[in-house]
PDB file of C-alpha atoms in Angstrom:
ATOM      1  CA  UNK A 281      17.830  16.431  17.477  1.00 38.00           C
ATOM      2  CA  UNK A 282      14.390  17.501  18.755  1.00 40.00           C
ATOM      3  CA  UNK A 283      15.730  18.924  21.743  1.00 41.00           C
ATOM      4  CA  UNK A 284      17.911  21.641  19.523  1.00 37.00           C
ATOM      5  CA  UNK A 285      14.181  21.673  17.166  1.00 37.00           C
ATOM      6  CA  UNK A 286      12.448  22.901  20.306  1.00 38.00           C
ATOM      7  CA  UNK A 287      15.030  25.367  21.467  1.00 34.00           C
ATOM      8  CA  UNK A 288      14.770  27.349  17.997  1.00 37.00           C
ATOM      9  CA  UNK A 289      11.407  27.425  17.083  1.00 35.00           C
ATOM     10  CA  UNK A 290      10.284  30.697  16.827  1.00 35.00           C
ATOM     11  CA  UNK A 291      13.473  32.596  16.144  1.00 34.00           C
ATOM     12  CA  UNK A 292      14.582  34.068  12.759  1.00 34.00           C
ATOM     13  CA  UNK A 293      16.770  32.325  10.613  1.00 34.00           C
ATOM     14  CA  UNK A 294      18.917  33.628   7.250  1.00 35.00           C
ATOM     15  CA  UNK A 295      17.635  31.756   4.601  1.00 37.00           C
ATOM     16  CA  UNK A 296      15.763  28.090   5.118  1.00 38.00           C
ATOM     17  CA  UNK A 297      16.022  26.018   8.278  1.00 37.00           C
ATOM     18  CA  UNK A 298      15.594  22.264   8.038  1.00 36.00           C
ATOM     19  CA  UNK A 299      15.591  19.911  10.871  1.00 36.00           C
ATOM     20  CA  UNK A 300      14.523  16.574  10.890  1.00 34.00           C
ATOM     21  CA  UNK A 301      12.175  15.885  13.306  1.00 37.00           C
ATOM     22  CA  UNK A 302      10.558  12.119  13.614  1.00 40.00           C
ATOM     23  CA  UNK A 303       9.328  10.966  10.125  1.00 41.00           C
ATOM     24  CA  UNK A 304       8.953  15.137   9.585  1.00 42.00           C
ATOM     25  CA  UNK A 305      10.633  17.966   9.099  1.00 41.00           C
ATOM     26  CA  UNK A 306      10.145  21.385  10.428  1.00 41.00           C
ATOM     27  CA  UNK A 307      10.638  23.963   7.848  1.00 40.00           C
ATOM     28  CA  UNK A 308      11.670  27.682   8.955  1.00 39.00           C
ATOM     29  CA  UNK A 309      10.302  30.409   6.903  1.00 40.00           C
ATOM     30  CA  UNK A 310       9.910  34.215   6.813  1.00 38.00           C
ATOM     31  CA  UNK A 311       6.885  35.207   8.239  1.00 37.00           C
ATOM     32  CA  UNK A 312       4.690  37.974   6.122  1.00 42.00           C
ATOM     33  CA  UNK A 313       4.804  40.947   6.764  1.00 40.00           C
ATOM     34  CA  UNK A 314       8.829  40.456   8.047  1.00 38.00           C
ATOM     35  CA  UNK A 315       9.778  40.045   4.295  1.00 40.00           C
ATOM     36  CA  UNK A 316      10.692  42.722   2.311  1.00 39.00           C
ATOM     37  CA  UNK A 317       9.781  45.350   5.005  1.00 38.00           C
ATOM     38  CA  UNK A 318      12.628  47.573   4.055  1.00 40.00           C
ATOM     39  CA  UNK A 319      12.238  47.112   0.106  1.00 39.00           C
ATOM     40  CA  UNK A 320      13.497  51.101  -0.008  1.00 38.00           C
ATOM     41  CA  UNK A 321      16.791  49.907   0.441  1.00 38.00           C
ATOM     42  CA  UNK A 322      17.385  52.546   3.428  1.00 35.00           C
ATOM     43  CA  UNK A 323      19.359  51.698   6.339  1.00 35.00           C
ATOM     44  CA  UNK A 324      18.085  52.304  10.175  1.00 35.00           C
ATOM     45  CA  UNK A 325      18.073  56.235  11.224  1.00 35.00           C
ATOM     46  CA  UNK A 326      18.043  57.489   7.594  1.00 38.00           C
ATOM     47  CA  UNK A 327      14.673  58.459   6.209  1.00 38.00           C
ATOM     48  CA  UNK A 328      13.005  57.222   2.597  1.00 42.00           C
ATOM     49  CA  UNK A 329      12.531  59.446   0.196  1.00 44.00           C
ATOM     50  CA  UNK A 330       8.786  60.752  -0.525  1.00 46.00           C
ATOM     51  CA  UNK A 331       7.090  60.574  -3.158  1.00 45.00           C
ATOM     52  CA  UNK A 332       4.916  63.318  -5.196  1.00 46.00           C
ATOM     53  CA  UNK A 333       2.017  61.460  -4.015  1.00 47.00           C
ATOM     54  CA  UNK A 334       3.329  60.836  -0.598  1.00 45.00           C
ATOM     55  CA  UNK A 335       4.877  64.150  -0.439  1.00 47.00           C
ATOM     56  CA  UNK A 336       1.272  66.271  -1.594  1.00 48.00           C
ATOM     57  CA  UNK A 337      -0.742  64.434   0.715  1.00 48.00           C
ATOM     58  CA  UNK A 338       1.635  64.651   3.435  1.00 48.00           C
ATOM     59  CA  UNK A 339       1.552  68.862   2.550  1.00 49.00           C
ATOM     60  CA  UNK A 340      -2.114  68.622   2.774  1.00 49.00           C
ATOM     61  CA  UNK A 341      -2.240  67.049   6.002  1.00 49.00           C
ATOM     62  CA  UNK A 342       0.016  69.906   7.762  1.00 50.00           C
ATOM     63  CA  UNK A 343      -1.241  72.595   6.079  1.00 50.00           C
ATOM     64  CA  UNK A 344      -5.301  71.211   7.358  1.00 50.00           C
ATOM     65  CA  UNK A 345      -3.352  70.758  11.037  1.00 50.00           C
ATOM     66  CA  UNK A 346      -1.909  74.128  10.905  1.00 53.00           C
ATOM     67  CA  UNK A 347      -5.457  75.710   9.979  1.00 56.00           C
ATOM     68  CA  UNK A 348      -7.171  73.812  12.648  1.00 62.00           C
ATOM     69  CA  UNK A 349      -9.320  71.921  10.490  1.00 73.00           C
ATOM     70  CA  UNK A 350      -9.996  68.217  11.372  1.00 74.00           C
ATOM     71  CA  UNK A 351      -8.756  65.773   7.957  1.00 71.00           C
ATOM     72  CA  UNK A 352     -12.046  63.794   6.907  1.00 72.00           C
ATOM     73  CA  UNK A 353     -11.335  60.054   7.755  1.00 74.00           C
ATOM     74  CA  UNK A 354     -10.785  58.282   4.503  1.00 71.00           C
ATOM     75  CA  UNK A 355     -14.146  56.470   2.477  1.00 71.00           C
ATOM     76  CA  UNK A 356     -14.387  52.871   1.606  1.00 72.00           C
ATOM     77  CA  UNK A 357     -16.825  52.332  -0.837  1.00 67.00           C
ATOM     78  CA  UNK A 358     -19.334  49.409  -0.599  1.00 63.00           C
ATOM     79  CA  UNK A 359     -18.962  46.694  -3.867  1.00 53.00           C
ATOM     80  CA  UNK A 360     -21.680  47.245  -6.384  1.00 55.00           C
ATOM     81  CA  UNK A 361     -24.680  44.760  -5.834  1.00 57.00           C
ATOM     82  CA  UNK A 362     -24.230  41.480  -7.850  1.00 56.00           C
ATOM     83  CA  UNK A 363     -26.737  40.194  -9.768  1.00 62.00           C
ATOM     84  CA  UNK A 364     -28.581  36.718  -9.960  1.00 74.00           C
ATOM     85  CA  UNK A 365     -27.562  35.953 -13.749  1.00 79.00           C
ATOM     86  CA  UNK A 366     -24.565  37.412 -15.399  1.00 81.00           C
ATOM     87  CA  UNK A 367     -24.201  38.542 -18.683  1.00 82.00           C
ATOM     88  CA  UNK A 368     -22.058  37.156 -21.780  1.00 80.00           C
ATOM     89  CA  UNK A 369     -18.665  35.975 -20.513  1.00 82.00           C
ATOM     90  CA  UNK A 370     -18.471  37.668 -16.947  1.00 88.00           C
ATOM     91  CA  UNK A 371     -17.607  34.886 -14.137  1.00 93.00           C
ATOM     92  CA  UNK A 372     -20.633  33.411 -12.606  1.00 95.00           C
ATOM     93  CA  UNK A 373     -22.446  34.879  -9.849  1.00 95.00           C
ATOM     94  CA  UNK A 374     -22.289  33.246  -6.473  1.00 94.00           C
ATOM     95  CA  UNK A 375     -26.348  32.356  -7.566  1.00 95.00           C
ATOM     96  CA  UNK A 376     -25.140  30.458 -10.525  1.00 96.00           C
ATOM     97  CA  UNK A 377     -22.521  28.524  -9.101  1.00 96.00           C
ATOM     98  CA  UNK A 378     -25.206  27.416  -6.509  1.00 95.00           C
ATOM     99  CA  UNK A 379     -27.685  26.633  -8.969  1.00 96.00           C
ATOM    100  CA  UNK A 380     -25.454  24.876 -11.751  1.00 97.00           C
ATOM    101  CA  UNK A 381     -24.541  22.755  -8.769  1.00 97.00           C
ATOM    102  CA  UNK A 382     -27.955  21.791  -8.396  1.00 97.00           C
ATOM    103  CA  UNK A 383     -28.893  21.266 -11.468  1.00 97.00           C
ATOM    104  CA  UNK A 384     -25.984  19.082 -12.101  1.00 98.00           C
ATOM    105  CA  UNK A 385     -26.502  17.093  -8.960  1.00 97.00           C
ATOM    106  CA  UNK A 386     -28.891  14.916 -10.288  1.00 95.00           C
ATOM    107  CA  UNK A 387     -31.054  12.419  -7.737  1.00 95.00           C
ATOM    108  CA  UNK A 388     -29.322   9.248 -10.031  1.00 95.00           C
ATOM    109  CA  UNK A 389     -25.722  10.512  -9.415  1.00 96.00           C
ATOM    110  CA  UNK A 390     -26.253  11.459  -6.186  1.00 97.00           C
ATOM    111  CA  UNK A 391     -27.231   8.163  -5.341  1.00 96.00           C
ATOM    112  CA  UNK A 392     -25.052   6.247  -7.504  1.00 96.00           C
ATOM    113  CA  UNK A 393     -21.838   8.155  -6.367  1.00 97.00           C
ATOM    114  CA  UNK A 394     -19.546   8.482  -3.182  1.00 97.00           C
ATOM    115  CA  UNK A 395     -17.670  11.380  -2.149  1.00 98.00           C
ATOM    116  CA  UNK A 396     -14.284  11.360  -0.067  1.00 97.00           C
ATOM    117  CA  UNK A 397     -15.544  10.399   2.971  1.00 95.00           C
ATOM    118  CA  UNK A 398     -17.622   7.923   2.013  1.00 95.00           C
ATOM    119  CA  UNK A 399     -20.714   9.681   2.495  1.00 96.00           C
ATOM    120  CA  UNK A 400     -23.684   9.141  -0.536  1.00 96.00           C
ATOM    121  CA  UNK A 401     -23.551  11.757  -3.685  1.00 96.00           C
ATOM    122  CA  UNK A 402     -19.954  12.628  -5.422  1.00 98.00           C
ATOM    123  CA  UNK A 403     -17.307  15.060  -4.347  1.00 98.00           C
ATOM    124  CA  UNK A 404     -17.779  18.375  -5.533  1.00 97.00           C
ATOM    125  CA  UNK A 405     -14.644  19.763  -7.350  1.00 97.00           C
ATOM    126  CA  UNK A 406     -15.783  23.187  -8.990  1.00 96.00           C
ATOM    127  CA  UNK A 407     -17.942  25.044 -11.189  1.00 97.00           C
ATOM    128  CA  UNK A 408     -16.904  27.141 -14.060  1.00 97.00           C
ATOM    129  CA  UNK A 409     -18.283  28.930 -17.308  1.00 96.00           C
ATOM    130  CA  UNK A 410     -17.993  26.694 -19.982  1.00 95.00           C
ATOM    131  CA  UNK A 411     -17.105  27.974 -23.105  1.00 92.00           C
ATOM    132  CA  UNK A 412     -18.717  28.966 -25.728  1.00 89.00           C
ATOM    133  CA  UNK A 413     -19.503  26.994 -29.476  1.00 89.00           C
ATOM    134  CA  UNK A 414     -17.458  28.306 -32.261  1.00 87.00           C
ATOM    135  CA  UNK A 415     -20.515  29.917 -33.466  1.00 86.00           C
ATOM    136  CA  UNK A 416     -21.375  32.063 -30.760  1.00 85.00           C
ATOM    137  CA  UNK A 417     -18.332  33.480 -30.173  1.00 86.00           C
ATOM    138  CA  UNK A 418     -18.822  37.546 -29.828  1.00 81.00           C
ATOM    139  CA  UNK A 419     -22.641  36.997 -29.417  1.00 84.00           C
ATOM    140  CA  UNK A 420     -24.139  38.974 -26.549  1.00 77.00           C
ATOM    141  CA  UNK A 421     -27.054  37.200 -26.754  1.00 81.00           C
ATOM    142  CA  UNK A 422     -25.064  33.885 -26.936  1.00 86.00           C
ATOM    143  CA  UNK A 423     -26.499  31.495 -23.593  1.00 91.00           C
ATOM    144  CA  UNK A 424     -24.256  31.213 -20.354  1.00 93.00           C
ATOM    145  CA  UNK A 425     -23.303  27.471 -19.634  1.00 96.00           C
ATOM    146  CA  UNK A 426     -21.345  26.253 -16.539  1.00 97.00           C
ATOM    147  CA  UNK A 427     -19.439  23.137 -16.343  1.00 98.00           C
ATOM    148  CA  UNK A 428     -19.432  21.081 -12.770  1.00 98.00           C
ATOM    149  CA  UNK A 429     -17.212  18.495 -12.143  1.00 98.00           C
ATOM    150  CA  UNK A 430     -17.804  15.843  -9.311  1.00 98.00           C
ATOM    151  CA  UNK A 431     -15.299  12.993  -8.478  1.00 98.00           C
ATOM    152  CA  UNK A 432     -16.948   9.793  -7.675  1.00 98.00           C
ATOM    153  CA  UNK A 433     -15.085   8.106  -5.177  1.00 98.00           C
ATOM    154  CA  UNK A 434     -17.150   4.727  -5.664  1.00 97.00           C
ATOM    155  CA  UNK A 435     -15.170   4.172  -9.234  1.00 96.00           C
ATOM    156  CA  UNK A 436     -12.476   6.819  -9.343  1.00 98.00           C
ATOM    157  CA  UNK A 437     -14.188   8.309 -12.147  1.00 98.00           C
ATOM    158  CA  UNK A 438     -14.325  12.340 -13.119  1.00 98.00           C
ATOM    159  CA  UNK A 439     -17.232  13.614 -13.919  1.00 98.00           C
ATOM    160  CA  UNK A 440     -18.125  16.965 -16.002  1.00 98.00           C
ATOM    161  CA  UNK A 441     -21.839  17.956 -16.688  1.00 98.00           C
ATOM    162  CA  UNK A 442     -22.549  21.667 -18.542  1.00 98.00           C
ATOM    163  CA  UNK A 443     -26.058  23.311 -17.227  1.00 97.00           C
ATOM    164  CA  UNK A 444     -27.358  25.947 -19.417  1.00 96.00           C
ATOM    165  CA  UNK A 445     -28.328  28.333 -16.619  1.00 95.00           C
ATOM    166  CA  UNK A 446     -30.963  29.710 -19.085  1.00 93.00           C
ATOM    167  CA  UNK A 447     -33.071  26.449 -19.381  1.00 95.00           C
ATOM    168  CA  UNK A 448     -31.932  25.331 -16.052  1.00 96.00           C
ATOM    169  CA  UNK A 449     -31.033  21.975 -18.023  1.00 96.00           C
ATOM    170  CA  UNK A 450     -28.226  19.580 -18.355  1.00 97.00           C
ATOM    171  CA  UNK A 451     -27.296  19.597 -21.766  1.00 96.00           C
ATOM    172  CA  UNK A 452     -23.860  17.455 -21.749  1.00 97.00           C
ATOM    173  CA  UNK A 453     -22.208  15.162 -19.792  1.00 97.00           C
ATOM    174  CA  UNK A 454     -18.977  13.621 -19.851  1.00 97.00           C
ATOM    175  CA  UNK A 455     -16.766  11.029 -17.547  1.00 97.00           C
ATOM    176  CA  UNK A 456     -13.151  10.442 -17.502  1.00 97.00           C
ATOM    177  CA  UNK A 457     -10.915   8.066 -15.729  1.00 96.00           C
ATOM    178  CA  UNK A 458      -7.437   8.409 -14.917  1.00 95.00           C
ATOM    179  CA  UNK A 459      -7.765  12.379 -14.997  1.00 95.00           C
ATOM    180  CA  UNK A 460      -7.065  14.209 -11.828  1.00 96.00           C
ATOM    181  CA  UNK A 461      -8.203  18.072 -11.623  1.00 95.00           C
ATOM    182  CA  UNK A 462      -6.772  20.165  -8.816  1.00 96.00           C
ATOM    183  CA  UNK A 463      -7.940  18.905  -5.179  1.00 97.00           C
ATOM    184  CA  UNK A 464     -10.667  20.367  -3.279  1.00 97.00           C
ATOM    185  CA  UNK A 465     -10.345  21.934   0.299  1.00 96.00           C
ATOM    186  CA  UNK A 466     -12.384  19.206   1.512  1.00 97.00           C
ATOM    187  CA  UNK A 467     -10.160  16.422   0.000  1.00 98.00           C
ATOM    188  CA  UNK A 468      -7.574  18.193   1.464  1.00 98.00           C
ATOM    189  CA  UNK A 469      -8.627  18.054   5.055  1.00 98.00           C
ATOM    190  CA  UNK A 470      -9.928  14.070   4.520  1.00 98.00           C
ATOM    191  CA  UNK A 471      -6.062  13.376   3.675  1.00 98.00           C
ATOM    192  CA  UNK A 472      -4.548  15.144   7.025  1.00 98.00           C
ATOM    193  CA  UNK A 473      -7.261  13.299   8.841  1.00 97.00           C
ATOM    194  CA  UNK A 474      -6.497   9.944   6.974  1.00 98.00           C
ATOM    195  CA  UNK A 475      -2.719  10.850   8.208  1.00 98.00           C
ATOM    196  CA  UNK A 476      -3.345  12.036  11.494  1.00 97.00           C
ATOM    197  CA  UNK A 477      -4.473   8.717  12.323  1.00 97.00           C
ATOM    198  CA  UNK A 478      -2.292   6.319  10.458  1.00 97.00           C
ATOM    199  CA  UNK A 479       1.270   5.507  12.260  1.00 97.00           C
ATOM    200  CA  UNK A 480       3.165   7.212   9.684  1.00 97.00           C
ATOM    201  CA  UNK A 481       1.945  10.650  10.774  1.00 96.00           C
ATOM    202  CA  UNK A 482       3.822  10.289  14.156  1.00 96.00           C
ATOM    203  CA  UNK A 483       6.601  12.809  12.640  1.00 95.00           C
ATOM    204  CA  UNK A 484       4.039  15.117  11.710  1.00 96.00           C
ATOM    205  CA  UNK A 485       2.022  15.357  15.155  1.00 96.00           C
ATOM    206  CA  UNK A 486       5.359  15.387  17.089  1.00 96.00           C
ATOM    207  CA  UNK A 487       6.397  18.510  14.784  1.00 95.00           C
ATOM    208  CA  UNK A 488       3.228  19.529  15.803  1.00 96.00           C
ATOM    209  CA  UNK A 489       3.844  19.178  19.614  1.00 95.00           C
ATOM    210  CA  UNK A 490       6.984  20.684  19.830  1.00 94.00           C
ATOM    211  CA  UNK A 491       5.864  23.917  17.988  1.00 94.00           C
ATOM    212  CA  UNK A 492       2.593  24.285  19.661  1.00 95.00           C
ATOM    213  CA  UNK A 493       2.866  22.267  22.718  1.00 95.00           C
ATOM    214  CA  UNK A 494      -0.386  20.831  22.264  1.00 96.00           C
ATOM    215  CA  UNK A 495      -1.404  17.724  20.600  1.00 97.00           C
ATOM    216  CA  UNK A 496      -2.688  17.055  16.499  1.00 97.00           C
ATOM    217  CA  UNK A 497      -5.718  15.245  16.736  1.00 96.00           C
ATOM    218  CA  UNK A 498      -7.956  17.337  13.562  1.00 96.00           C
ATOM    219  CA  UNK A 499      -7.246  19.334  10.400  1.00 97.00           C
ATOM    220  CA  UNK A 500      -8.725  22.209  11.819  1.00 96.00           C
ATOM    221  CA  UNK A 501      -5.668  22.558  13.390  1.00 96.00           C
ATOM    222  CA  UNK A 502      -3.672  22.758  10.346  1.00 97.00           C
ATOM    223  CA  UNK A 503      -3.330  25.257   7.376  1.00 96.00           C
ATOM    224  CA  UNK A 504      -3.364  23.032   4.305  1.00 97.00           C
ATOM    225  CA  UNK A 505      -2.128  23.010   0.793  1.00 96.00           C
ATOM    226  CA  UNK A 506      -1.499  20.053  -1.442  1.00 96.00           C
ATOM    227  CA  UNK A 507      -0.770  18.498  -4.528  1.00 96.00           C
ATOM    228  CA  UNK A 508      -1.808  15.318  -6.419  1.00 97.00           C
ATOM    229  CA  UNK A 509       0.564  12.520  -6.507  1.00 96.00           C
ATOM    230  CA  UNK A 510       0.764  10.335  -9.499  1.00 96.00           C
ATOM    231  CA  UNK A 511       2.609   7.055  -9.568  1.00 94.00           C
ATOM    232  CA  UNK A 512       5.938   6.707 -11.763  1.00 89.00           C
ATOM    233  CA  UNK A 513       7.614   3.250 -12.514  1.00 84.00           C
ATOM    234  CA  UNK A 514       9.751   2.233  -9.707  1.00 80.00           C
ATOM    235  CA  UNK A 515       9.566   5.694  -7.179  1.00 80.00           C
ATOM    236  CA  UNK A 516       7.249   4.550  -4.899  1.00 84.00           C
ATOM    237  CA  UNK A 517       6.115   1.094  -2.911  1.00 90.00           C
ATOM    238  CA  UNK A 518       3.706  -1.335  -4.685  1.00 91.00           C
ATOM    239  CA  UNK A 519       0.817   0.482  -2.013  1.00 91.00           C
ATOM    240  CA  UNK A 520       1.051   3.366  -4.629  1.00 94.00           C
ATOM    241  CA  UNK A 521       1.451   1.776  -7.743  1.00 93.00           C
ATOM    242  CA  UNK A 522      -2.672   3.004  -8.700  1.00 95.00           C
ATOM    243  CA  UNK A 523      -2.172   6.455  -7.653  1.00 96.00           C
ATOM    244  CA  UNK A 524      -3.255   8.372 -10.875  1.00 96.00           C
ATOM    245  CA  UNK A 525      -6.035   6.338 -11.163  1.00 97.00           C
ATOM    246  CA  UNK A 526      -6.853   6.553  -7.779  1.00 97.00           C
ATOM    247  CA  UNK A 527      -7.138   9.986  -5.787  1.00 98.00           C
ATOM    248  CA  UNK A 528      -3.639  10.498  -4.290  1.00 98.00           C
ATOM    249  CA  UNK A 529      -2.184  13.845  -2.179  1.00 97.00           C
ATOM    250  CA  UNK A 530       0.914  14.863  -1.209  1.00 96.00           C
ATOM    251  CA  UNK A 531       0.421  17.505   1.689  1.00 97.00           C
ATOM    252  CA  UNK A 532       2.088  20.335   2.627  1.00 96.00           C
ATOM    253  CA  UNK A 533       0.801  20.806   5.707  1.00 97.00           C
ATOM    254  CA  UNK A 534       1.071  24.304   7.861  1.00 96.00           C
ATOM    255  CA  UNK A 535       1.108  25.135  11.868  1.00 95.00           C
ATOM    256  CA  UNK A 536      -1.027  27.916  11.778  1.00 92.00           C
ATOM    257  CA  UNK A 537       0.779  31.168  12.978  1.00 90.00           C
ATOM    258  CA  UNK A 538       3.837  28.818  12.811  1.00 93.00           C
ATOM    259  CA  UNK A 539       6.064  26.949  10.423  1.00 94.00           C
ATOM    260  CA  UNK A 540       5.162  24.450   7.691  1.00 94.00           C
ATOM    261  CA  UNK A 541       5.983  20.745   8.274  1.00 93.00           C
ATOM    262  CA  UNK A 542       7.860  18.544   5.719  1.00 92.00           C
ATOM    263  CA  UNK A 543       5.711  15.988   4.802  1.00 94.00           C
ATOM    264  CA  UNK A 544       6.288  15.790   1.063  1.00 91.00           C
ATOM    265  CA  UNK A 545       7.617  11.788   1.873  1.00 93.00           C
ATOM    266  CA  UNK A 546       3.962  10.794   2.727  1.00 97.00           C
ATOM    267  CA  UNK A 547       1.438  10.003   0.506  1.00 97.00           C
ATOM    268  CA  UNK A 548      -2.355   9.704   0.783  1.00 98.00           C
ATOM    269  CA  UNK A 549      -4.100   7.600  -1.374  1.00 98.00           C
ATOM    270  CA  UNK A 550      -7.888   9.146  -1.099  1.00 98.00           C
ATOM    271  CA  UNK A 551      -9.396   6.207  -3.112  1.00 98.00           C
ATOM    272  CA  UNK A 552      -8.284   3.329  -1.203  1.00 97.00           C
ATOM    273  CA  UNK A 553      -7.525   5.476   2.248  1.00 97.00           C
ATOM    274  CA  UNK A 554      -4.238   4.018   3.061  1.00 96.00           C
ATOM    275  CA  UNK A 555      -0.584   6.272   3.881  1.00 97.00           C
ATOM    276  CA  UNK A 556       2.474   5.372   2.385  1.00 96.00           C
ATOM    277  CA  UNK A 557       6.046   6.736   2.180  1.00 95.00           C
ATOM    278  CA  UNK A 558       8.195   7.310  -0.289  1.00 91.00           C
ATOM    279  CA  UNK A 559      12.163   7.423  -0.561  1.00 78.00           C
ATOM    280  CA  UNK A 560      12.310  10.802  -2.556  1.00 63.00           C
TER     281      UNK A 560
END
């Protein structure tokens, strides 16, 4: 079965492509740009209609070719400069986001805390403006507050803090167990390296091998998306049983410039760094 694997990588296929490769499978999809490239619904030698648009500009350009006048090259215009502090409800400024971060960051959690790889001070999940009280609703003088949330690796605990980015102070914080935001790109590249190494990621690097012919040894090699996994009464092995209390991933891991790898069996539980598969 790899053999026929190897011979087809690479070439087009109508509709989806499995085949089962090792404890992987090789998934065959349209690359961009090859999808939808003839959404005009012509057919080879016939020509698409213009548009009024299409059709002026196209007028323009023969009639400035006919008069021997060079067409200008086109203009892109440079974004508008941001600002340090934002105003009302626009998204924060890449200098807020740093600074709420800070702020939030205290020198007690930091040292109180582990992040994904083990390393001192929480994992950073995201910064967002909070919302505002009922009361200052429609106010434009109403302060800005961002919310940061951490996971602390060290008790599988979420935690949210809100900065007023006027003050520069923490004025709430909040933690939450069992409660399992969206995964971070970093937690995302921890779990490929956590499966990389463990035996049950043979199928993956031998996917790997045959459609690059060189061998997985980091998630740098990888494009990566993911989701988290949360345990359900009798669907997975007793390994799993924690995972929604603990940090679990299912990958969905990507050759880059190539095709995306099955993994969607495999599980990765972040908290206690072990792989597992499942049956479904």
């Amino acid at each position: 079965m790899r053999n026929i694997v190897h011979r087809h990588l690479g070439k087009m296929v109508a509709g989806t492509t499995i085949a089962v490769a090792g404890t992987a499978v090789m998934v065959a999809v349209t690359l961009p740009g090859t999808a939808g490239a003839d959404d005009s619904g012509t057919r080879a030698g016939q020509s698409a209609p213009q548009t009024a648009g299409a059709a002026g500009a196209a007028g323009a350009g023969e009639a400035a070719a006919g008069s021997g006048r060079a067409v200008p090259p086109g203009v892109v215009e440079a974004a508008p400069a941001e600002g340090q502090q934002g105003e009302g409800r626009d998204p924060l400024t890449d200098d807020e986001l740093q600074r709420a971060e800070k702020i939030a960051l205290s020198r007690q959690l930091f040292r109180s805390s582990e992040s994904v790889d083990g390393d001192r001070g929480p994992q950073p999940l995201g910064v967002d403006l909070a919302e505002p009280e009922a009361d200052e609703v429609g106010r434009p003088d109403a302060p800005r507050r961002a919310d940061v949330t951490f996971y602390d690796y060290r008790d599988d605990t979420l935690v949210t803090r809100t900065v007023d980015l006027g003050t520069g102070k923490v004025v709430a914080t909040g933690t939450q167990h069992g409660v399992q935001p969206p995964l971070s790109r970093a937690e995302k590249a921890e779990a490929a390296g956590l499966l990389i190494a463990d035996p049950l990621g043979s199928g993956l690097k031998a996917d790997y091998k045959d459609a690059t012919g060189k061998a997985l040894t980091s998630p740098d090699q990888l494009q990566l998306s993911g989701a988290v996994y949360r345990a359900a009464p009798g669907a997975q092995p007793a390994a799993l049983d924690q995972c929604g209390e603990h940090r679990c991933v299912r990958l969905f891991p990507k050759v880059k410039n190539g095709p995306w790898v099955d993994a969607r069996q495999l599980v990765i539980d972040l908290s206690a760094r072990k792989v597992a598969r499942i049956d479904r």
